[in-house]
């Protein structure tokens, strides 16, 4: 009898493990195959047909309504997230697919254009992918919450996303990753049609790794090669990075000569290229939405968007910037299933201190001026994570202020 039980359990284990991963693989494959040219063409054509739609214009309002109604028609809960910065007003359109936990993954793009351009590529192409993702993923369920976001105010200075990321940061939301698509529909040459640029900062390269794994696993279905870049700050993912979150930016390989011009129209968008990029982005999103997150480290001191004097916060700032006079007291918070062995604290890439017990913190007494990067890396038994913050620091008297 015992032998029999043992055999059954063993068989169950053998069949269970490969089965889980192949279920996941089938789910992703099914999702990839649902991405289609017709829908993407329809979305992008509809957006460009509103004409140029800079933030604040009537056309921009109409594009927002179009996106809102599409999200709604997929059965998602949808909200306008209104913002006002430097006398400009706008709203983001945010759709949510609730998960089983409170971790969130985001796919985003911007729906505003510049004043002279119908914006089919910049960024009708990205918005089309966000809508496609919403339409498909709304029929599945995932471990983490998935958000589909169309930002405005991007062309004026990432205003919509800055507002969104600031609120998320202040509310302590746990965003695992943002996938931003901005200009992903231009390809003329064979090479341009086979490659996609992804830019990421150090803390976010794991997301590019995940996308790369997708291109390898589903090479036949997607047919794209990823060109990795250091972070390009010029799109909405940057707002997430500014608040200590992680995100990557998808950008077409070839430079688009119609960029910000009246010729940025649907005729100049390569729909089959856009479809490939969309497959990659949606599959990566779906993969992350079910992925186990073993550790998240966040620098909680100094706060983002604050001024410090002698180690104490003296005021909040409207921007994400952190300005420190005197010593810098860095402290991290860690969410992990793992035991934390140590946290390393870096200053401009140089290791300055190690803390091996909670609370994990370090005081930088270094003489410094202007902009510097503080980075913390936490190590567990089986996992690690990085977080960084750029600070503007003025510290000329470390021996007096280091207490
Ligand atoms: Zn853009």
Short mmCIF file of N, CA and C and ligand atoms in Angstrom, two decimals, residues 110 112 121-123 154-155 180-183 234-236 249 259-260, ligand 1:
data_model
loop_
_atom_site.label_atom_id
_atom_site.label_comp_id
_atom_site.label_asym_id
_atom_site.label_seq_id
_atom_site.Cartn_x
_atom_site.Cartn_y
_atom_site.Cartn_z
N UNK A 110 1.21 57.06 -24.44
CA UNK A 110 0.55 58.37 -24.29
C UNK A 110 -0.36 58.64 -25.47
N UNK A 112 -1.77 61.77 -26.16
CA UNK A 112 -1.68 63.13 -26.72
C UNK A 112 -0.67 63.14 -27.85
N UNK A 121 2.08 57.21 -35.25
CA UNK A 121 3.16 56.45 -34.63
C UNK A 121 3.45 56.95 -33.21
N UNK A 122 3.45 58.28 -33.05
CA UNK A 122 3.76 58.92 -31.77
C UNK A 122 2.51 59.54 -31.16
N UNK A 123 1.71 58.87 -30.39
CA UNK A 123 1.98 57.52 -29.94
C UNK A 123 0.73 56.66 -30.13
N UNK A 154 2.22 64.09 -22.15
CA UNK A 154 3.56 63.53 -22.35
C UNK A 154 4.44 64.50 -23.12
N UNK A 155 3.87 65.06 -24.19
CA UNK A 155 4.66 65.93 -25.08
C UNK A 155 5.10 67.22 -24.39
N UNK A 180 6.32 50.70 -21.12
CA UNK A 180 5.87 51.87 -21.88
C UNK A 180 6.21 51.68 -23.35
N UNK A 181 5.21 51.90 -24.21
CA UNK A 181 5.45 51.81 -25.66
C UNK A 181 5.23 53.19 -26.24
N UNK A 182 6.24 53.73 -26.91
CA UNK A 182 6.13 55.08 -27.47
C UNK A 182 6.88 55.14 -28.79
N UNK A 183 6.13 55.05 -29.90
CA UNK A 183 6.77 55.02 -31.22
C UNK A 183 7.22 53.60 -31.53
N UNK A 234 13.18 59.80 -22.19
CA UNK A 234 12.18 60.59 -22.90
C UNK A 234 10.77 60.08 -23.01
N UNK A 235 10.33 59.18 -22.14
CA UNK A 235 8.92 58.80 -22.21
C UNK A 235 8.38 58.50 -20.80
N UNK A 236 7.11 58.12 -20.74
CA UNK A 236 6.41 58.06 -19.45
C UNK A 236 6.94 57.06 -18.43
N UNK A 249 11.16 50.91 -21.71
CA UNK A 249 10.62 51.73 -22.79
C UNK A 249 10.91 51.02 -24.11
N UNK A 259 8.34 61.77 -37.55
CA UNK A 259 8.17 62.09 -36.14
C UNK A 259 7.79 63.56 -35.93
N UNK A 260 6.73 63.80 -35.17
CA UNK A 260 6.24 65.16 -34.85
C UNK A 260 5.94 65.99 -36.10
ZN1 LIG B 1 5.87 59.99 -27.82
#
